[in-house]
Amino acid sequence: MEKQLHLNLLASRPPMAGGFQSSSKMKMGPGRKRDFSPLPWSQYFETMEDVEVESENGKDISLIYCSGSHGPVLLLLHGGGHSALSWAVFTAVICSRINCRVVAMDLRAHGDTKVKNPDDLSADTMAKDIGKVVEALYGENPPPIMIIGHSMGGAIAVHTANANHIPSLLGLCVIDVVEGTAMDALNSMQNFLRSRPKTFKSLENAIEWSVKSGQIRNIESARVSMGGQVKKCEESTSSSGVSNSIGEGIIEEEEEEEAEEESNKKRMKEDDQEIKKECIFTWRVELSKTEKYWEGWFRGLSALFLTCPVPKLLLLAGVDRLDKDLTIGQMQGKFQMQVLPQCGHAVHEDAPEKVADALATFMVRHKFTEFKEGYLC
């Protein structure tokens, strides 16, 4: 039961169905070698730019990636610990389907966004950030905007819409976050975060871990998005900081606790010797330190979602995600829902084409845009 609770919160966790099982050893097939080298953002987005906005303590700089020149704006908000690069493959696909513009934003304290107070990750502050960036980009007359958010970003999208920070809001799309299961998962989230590697020997190792652990099931997306999740360590890491690190391959889960403990001790010694020689990567965001904000992101989310006065789309990795309020709301036709099976929590990364097709169909049905000439839906 506890393993299922992690699906809708801050970050992905290894899948329990259709992928690697948590008790199985994660190995590559004989004779197979996959490419885990990073891919550049420019292969998927047209431009990258800094957006400067005023804050109480000075100026904040938000990094955005953009594509498209006409049509409604799709404002993309990533999940906790991720970055705008998690939308890279999806952006390339959606721009081939419909007439639209894409703005994918690194939220505060994530990716390469720089703010004066990175410790403030409250829903209210993050929602205001979205409004400030939209105003900085488009002034007092913004174009029609569809806001789309995954996990934590989905919660922030709902808060942004509910607070009317985007006056030209067309619609709202939330991906794999539901209040009921998210709130249930809070108690066990710290254990999940502690189970992740703390460091990686290289960006390639981080990409390899994300794929083999099932965090991201689409290797292409992992190759472009993991660079937004990890960074080079600024200082040499002491032995106490590398007790959970990834070396030249994926750490295998041992069936016996004693064997696992011995293996950990051995890895610690090996890492100690190698750390000083190699540049290490670690997570950009220490999600465990954001715990005081988790409840504020998700408490009351279903009611807020249902009361947003725009057309709404909810995309889920499994029908079991629905809580009571959303089940009733869905039966009453208050929003459109689509389940995309065989996906992990990072639905838009695992199945970018399916998410793009669902969103394109939704937007064309509501006459927000049109399919591109020559595209066969």
Coordinates of C-alpha atoms in Angstrom, one line a residue:
M1 CA 0.0 0.0 0.0
E2 CA 2.8 2.4 0.9
K3 CA 4.5 1.9 -2.4
Q4 CA 1.4 3.0 -4.3
L5 CA 1.1 6.3 -2.3
H6 CA 4.2 7.8 -3.8
L7 CA 2.7 8.1 -7.3
N8 CA 1.1 11.5 -7.1
L9 CA 3.5 13.6 -5.1
L10 CA 6.8 15.3 -5.7
A11 CA 8.8 13.0 -7.8
S12 CA 8.5 9.7 -9.6
R13 CA 9.2 6.4 -8.0
P14 CA 10.0 3.1 -9.6
P15 CA 6.9 1.6 -11.2
M16 CA 5.2 -1.4 -9.6
A17 CA 3.4 -2.6 -12.7
G18 CA 4.5 -2.8 -16.3
G19 CA 8.1 -2.0 -15.4
F20 CA 10.8 -3.0 -12.9
Q21 CA 9.5 -4.6 -9.7
S22 CA 11.0 -3.1 -6.6
S23 CA 12.3 -6.5 -5.4
S24 CA 13.8 -7.4 -8.7
K25 CA 17.4 -6.8 -9.8
M26 CA 17.7 -4.1 -12.4
K27 CA 20.1 -5.4 -15.0
M28 CA 20.6 -4.7 -18.7
G29 CA 20.1 -7.5 -21.2
P30 CA 23.1 -9.4 -22.5
G31 CA 25.0 -7.7 -25.3
R32 CA 22.7 -4.6 -25.1
K33 CA 24.2 -1.2 -24.6
R34 CA 21.9 1.9 -24.6
D35 CA 23.0 5.4 -25.1
F36 CA 22.7 7.5 -21.9
S37 CA 24.5 10.6 -23.1
P38 CA 22.7 13.9 -22.5
L39 CA 20.8 15.6 -25.3
P40 CA 20.7 19.5 -25.7
W41 CA 17.6 21.6 -25.0
S42 CA 17.9 23.2 -28.4
Q43 CA 16.9 19.9 -30.1
Y44 CA 13.4 20.4 -28.7
F45 CA 12.9 24.1 -28.0
E46 CA 13.5 27.1 -30.2
T47 CA 14.7 29.6 -27.6
M48 CA 15.8 29.9 -24.0
E49 CA 15.7 33.2 -22.1
D50 CA 15.8 34.8 -18.7
V51 CA 12.7 36.7 -17.6
E52 CA 13.4 39.4 -15.0
V53 CA 10.6 40.2 -12.5
E54 CA 10.4 42.3 -9.4
S55 CA 10.3 40.7 -6.0
E56 CA 10.1 42.0 -2.4
N57 CA 13.9 41.6 -2.0
G58 CA 15.0 42.8 -5.5
K59 CA 14.8 41.1 -8.8
D60 CA 14.2 37.5 -9.5
I61 CA 15.2 35.8 -12.8
S62 CA 13.0 33.0 -14.2
L63 CA 14.4 30.8 -17.0
I64 CA 12.0 29.8 -19.7
Y65 CA 12.1 27.7 -22.9
C66 CA 9.9 28.6 -25.8
S67 CA 8.7 27.3 -29.1
G68 CA 6.1 28.4 -31.7
S69 CA 5.1 31.8 -33.1
H70 CA 1.4 31.9 -33.2
G71 CA -1.7 30.4 -31.5
P72 CA -2.6 30.1 -27.9
V73 CA 0.2 29.8 -25.3
L74 CA 0.7 26.5 -23.5
L75 CA 2.3 27.4 -20.1
L76 CA 4.0 24.3 -18.8
L77 CA 4.8 23.8 -15.1
H78 CA 7.0 20.9 -14.1
G79 CA 6.8 18.6 -11.0
G80 CA 8.8 19.0 -7.8
G81 CA 12.6 18.4 -8.3
H82 CA 12.2 18.4 -12.1
S83 CA 12.7 21.3 -14.5
A84 CA 11.2 22.8 -17.6
L85 CA 13.3 20.3 -19.6
S86 CA 10.9 17.6 -18.5
W87 CA 8.6 19.0 -21.2
A88 CA 11.1 18.9 -24.0
V89 CA 10.0 15.9 -26.0
F90 CA 6.3 16.7 -25.3
T91 CA 6.9 20.3 -26.7
A92 CA 8.3 18.9 -30.0
V93 CA 5.3 16.6 -30.4
I94 CA 2.6 19.1 -29.5
C95 CA 4.0 21.8 -31.8
S96 CA 3.7 19.3 -34.7
R97 CA 0.1 18.6 -33.8
I98 CA -1.6 22.0 -33.3
N99 CA -1.0 25.7 -33.8
C100 CA 0.3 26.9 -30.5
R101 CA 3.2 28.6 -28.6
V102 CA 4.9 26.8 -25.8
V103 CA 6.4 28.5 -22.7
A104 CA 8.1 26.0 -20.3
M105 CA 9.2 27.6 -17.0
D106 CA 11.7 26.6 -14.4
L107 CA 9.9 27.2 -11.1
R108 CA 11.6 28.9 -8.2
A109 CA 14.5 27.0 -6.7
H110 CA 14.3 24.6 -9.6
G111 CA 16.4 24.3 -12.8
D112 CA 18.3 27.5 -13.6
T113 CA 15.8 30.0 -12.2
K114 CA 17.4 32.3 -9.6
V115 CA 15.3 34.0 -6.9
K116 CA 16.2 36.0 -3.8
N117 CA 14.3 33.7 -1.5
P118 CA 14.6 30.2 -2.9
D119 CA 13.4 28.7 0.4
D120 CA 9.9 30.0 0.0
L121 CA 8.1 27.3 -2.0
S122 CA 4.6 28.1 -0.7
A123 CA 1.7 27.6 -3.2
D124 CA 0.8 31.3 -2.9
T125 CA 4.3 32.5 -3.7
M126 CA 4.8 30.1 -6.6
A127 CA 1.4 31.0 -8.1
K128 CA 2.4 34.7 -7.9
D129 CA 5.6 33.9 -9.7
I130 CA 3.6 32.5 -12.6
G131 CA 1.5 35.7 -12.8
K132 CA 4.6 37.9 -12.7
V133 CA 6.3 36.0 -15.5
V134 CA 3.2 36.1 -17.7
E135 CA 3.0 39.9 -17.1
A136 CA 6.7 40.4 -17.9
L137 CA 6.3 38.4 -21.1
Y138 CA 3.1 39.9 -22.4
G139 CA 2.2 43.1 -20.5
E140 CA -1.4 43.9 -19.7
N141 CA -2.8 42.1 -22.7
P142 CA -1.6 38.5 -22.6
P143 CA -2.6 36.1 -25.4
P144 CA -5.0 33.2 -24.6
I145 CA -3.2 30.9 -22.2
M146 CA -3.7 27.2 -21.4
I147 CA -1.9 26.3 -18.2
I148 CA -0.6 22.7 -17.9
G149 CA 1.0 21.3 -14.8
H150 CA 2.4 17.9 -13.7
S151 CA 2.4 16.8 -10.0
M152 CA 3.5 19.7 -7.9
G153 CA 3.3 21.9 -11.0
G154 CA -0.3 20.7 -11.5
A155 CA -1.1 21.9 -7.9
I156 CA 0.5 25.2 -8.6
A157 CA -1.4 25.5 -11.9
V158 CA -4.7 25.1 -10.0
H159 CA -3.7 27.7 -7.4
T160 CA -2.6 30.1 -10.2
A161 CA -5.9 29.7 -12.0
N162 CA -8.0 30.0 -8.8
A163 CA -6.2 33.2 -7.8
N164 CA -6.8 34.7 -11.3
H165 CA -3.1 35.4 -11.9
I166 CA -3.6 34.8 -15.6
P167 CA -6.5 37.0 -16.8
S168 CA -6.5 35.5 -20.3
L169 CA -6.7 31.9 -19.0
L170 CA -8.3 29.5 -21.6
G171 CA -8.2 26.2 -19.9
L172 CA -6.5 24.1 -17.3
C173 CA -4.8 20.7 -17.6
V174 CA -3.5 18.8 -14.5
I175 CA -1.3 15.7 -15.0
D176 CA -1.3 12.9 -12.4
V177 CA -1.9 14.7 -9.2
V178 CA -5.0 14.2 -7.0
E179 CA -5.5 15.6 -3.5
G180 CA -6.6 12.3 -1.8
T181 CA -3.6 10.1 -2.8
A182 CA -1.1 13.0 -2.5
M183 CA -2.2 13.8 1.1
D184 CA -2.0 10.1 1.9
A185 CA 1.5 9.9 0.6
L186 CA 2.9 12.7 2.7
N187 CA 3.8 10.5 5.7
S188 CA 5.9 8.1 3.7
M189 CA 7.4 10.6 1.2
Q190 CA 10.6 11.2 3.3
N191 CA 11.3 7.5 3.3
F192 CA 11.1 7.5 -0.5
L193 CA 13.4 10.5 -0.9
R194 CA 15.9 8.9 1.4
S195 CA 15.9 5.8 -0.8
R196 CA 17.2 7.7 -3.8
P197 CA 20.9 8.0 -4.6
K198 CA 22.4 11.2 -3.2
T199 CA 25.1 11.6 -5.8
F200 CA 26.1 10.4 -9.2
K201 CA 29.5 10.0 -10.8
S202 CA 28.4 11.7 -14.0
L203 CA 25.3 13.0 -15.8
E204 CA 25.3 9.8 -17.8
N205 CA 25.0 7.8 -14.6
A206 CA 22.1 10.0 -13.4
I207 CA 20.3 9.4 -16.7
E208 CA 21.0 5.7 -16.5
W209 CA 19.6 5.5 -13.0
S210 CA 16.5 7.4 -13.9
V211 CA 15.7 5.0 -16.7
K212 CA 16.7 1.7 -15.0
S213 CA 14.9 2.7 -11.7
G214 CA 11.7 3.5 -13.7
Q215 CA 11.6 7.2 -12.7
I216 CA 11.5 8.1 -16.4
R217 CA 10.5 5.2 -18.8
N218 CA 11.3 7.1 -22.0
I219 CA 15.1 7.2 -22.5
E220 CA 14.9 10.1 -24.9
S221 CA 13.2 12.3 -22.4
A222 CA 15.5 11.2 -19.6
R223 CA 18.5 12.2 -21.7
V224 CA 17.3 15.8 -22.1
S225 CA 15.5 16.3 -18.7
M226 CA 17.9 14.8 -16.1
G227 CA 20.3 17.7 -16.7
G228 CA 17.6 19.9 -15.1
Q229 CA 17.3 17.7 -12.1
V230 CA 21.0 17.3 -11.1
K231 CA 24.0 19.6 -11.0
K232 CA 27.7 19.4 -10.4
C233 CA 28.7 19.4 -6.7
E234 CA 30.2 22.8 -5.8
E235 CA 32.6 21.3 -3.3
S236 CA 34.3 18.0 -2.7
T237 CA 31.9 15.7 -0.9
S238 CA 33.0 14.1 2.4
S239 CA 32.5 10.4 3.1
S240 CA 29.4 11.1 5.1
G241 CA 27.8 12.6 2.0
V242 CA 28.3 9.7 -0.3
S243 CA 26.7 7.0 1.6
N244 CA 24.1 6.6 -1.1
S245 CA 25.7 7.2 -4.4
I246 CA 25.7 5.8 -7.9
G247 CA 28.9 4.7 -9.6
E248 CA 29.5 3.1 -12.9
G249 CA 26.2 1.2 -12.9
I250 CA 22.9 0.9 -11.2
I251 CA 22.9 -0.2 -7.6
E252 CA 21.1 -3.5 -7.3
E253 CA 18.6 -4.1 -4.5
E254 CA 19.7 -7.0 -2.3
E255 CA 17.1 -9.4 -1.2
E256 CA 18.7 -9.9 2.2
E257 CA 19.2 -6.9 4.5
E258 CA 22.6 -8.1 5.8
A259 CA 23.9 -8.5 2.3
E260 CA 22.6 -5.0 1.4
E261 CA 24.3 -3.5 4.5
E262 CA 27.7 -5.1 3.5
S263 CA 27.3 -3.9 0.0
N264 CA 26.6 -0.4 1.2
K265 CA 29.7 -0.4 3.3
K266 CA 31.8 -1.6 0.5
R267 CA 30.4 1.0 -1.9
M268 CA 31.1 3.7 0.7
K269 CA 34.8 2.8 0.8
E270 CA 35.0 2.7 -3.0
D271 CA 33.2 6.0 -3.3
D272 CA 35.5 7.6 -0.7
Q273 CA 38.5 6.7 -2.8
E274 CA 37.0 7.9 -6.1
I275 CA 35.1 11.0 -5.0
K276 CA 38.2 13.2 -4.9
K277 CA 39.2 12.1 -8.4
E278 CA 35.9 12.6 -10.1
C279 CA 33.4 15.4 -10.5
I280 CA 30.1 14.3 -8.8
F281 CA 26.6 15.3 -9.6
T282 CA 23.8 15.7 -7.0
W283 CA 20.2 16.8 -6.9
R284 CA 19.5 20.5 -7.7
V285 CA 16.6 20.5 -5.2
E286 CA 16.7 19.0 -1.7
L287 CA 13.0 18.0 -1.7
S288 CA 13.2 16.7 1.9
K289 CA 13.7 20.3 3.0
T290 CA 10.5 21.4 1.3
E291 CA 8.3 19.3 3.6
K292 CA 6.6 22.2 5.4
Y293 CA 5.1 23.3 2.1
W294 CA 3.7 19.9 0.9
E295 CA 0.4 20.1 2.6
G296 CA -0.2 23.7 1.3
W297 CA 0.3 22.5 -2.2
F298 CA -2.3 19.7 -2.0
R299 CA -4.8 20.4 0.8
G300 CA -8.1 21.4 -0.8
L301 CA -6.8 20.9 -4.3
S302 CA -9.8 18.9 -5.6
A303 CA -12.3 21.6 -4.6
L304 CA -10.1 24.3 -6.1
F305 CA -9.8 22.4 -9.3
L306 CA -13.5 21.8 -9.6
T307 CA -14.3 25.5 -9.0
C308 CA -11.9 26.9 -11.7
P309 CA -14.3 28.5 -14.2
V310 CA -12.5 27.2 -17.3
P311 CA -12.6 23.9 -19.3
K312 CA -10.5 21.4 -17.4
L313 CA -8.6 18.2 -18.4
L314 CA -7.2 15.7 -15.9
L315 CA -4.7 13.2 -17.2
L316 CA -3.9 10.2 -15.0
A317 CA -1.6 7.2 -15.0
G318 CA -4.3 5.1 -13.4
V319 CA -8.0 5.3 -12.6
D320 CA -7.3 4.5 -8.9
R321 CA -5.9 8.0 -8.5
L322 CA -9.4 9.6 -8.3
D323 CA -10.5 10.7 -4.8
K324 CA -14.1 11.1 -3.7
D325 CA -14.6 14.8 -4.8
L326 CA -13.1 14.2 -8.2
T327 CA -15.1 11.0 -8.7
I328 CA -18.3 13.0 -8.1
G329 CA -17.2 15.9 -10.2
Q330 CA -16.3 13.6 -13.1
M331 CA -19.7 11.9 -12.9
Q332 CA -21.3 15.4 -13.1
G333 CA -19.3 16.3 -16.1
K334 CA -17.3 19.1 -14.5
F335 CA -14.1 18.1 -16.2
Q336 CA -12.8 15.8 -18.9
M337 CA -10.6 12.9 -17.7
Q338 CA -8.4 10.5 -19.6
V339 CA -6.4 7.6 -18.2
L340 CA -3.1 6.8 -19.9
P341 CA -2.1 3.3 -18.9
Q342 CA 1.3 1.8 -18.9
C343 CA 2.9 5.1 -17.8
G344 CA 4.7 6.0 -14.6
H345 CA 4.1 9.1 -12.6
A346 CA 6.0 11.3 -15.2
V347 CA 3.2 10.7 -17.7
H348 CA 4.2 13.5 -20.1
E349 CA 7.8 12.1 -20.2
D350 CA 6.9 8.5 -20.5
A351 CA 4.2 9.0 -23.2
P352 CA 4.7 12.4 -24.7
E353 CA 2.7 11.5 -27.9
K354 CA -0.3 10.2 -25.9
V355 CA -0.3 13.4 -23.7
A356 CA 0.0 15.6 -26.8
D357 CA -2.8 13.8 -28.6
A358 CA -5.1 14.1 -25.6
L359 CA -4.3 17.8 -25.1
A360 CA -4.6 18.6 -28.8
T361 CA -7.9 16.9 -29.1
F362 CA -9.2 18.7 -26.0
M363 CA -8.1 22.1 -27.3
V364 CA -9.5 21.7 -30.8
R365 CA -12.8 20.4 -29.4
H366 CA -13.1 23.6 -27.3
K367 CA -12.1 25.6 -30.4
F368 CA -9.0 27.0 -28.6
T369 CA -6.9 26.2 -31.7
E370 CA -6.8 24.1 -34.9
F371 CA -4.8 21.1 -36.0
K372 CA -1.9 21.9 -38.2
E373 CA -2.4 21.6 -41.9
G374 CA -1.5 18.1 -43.0
Y375 CA -1.6 16.6 -39.6
L376 CA -3.8 13.5 -39.5
C377 CA -5.4 13.1 -36.1

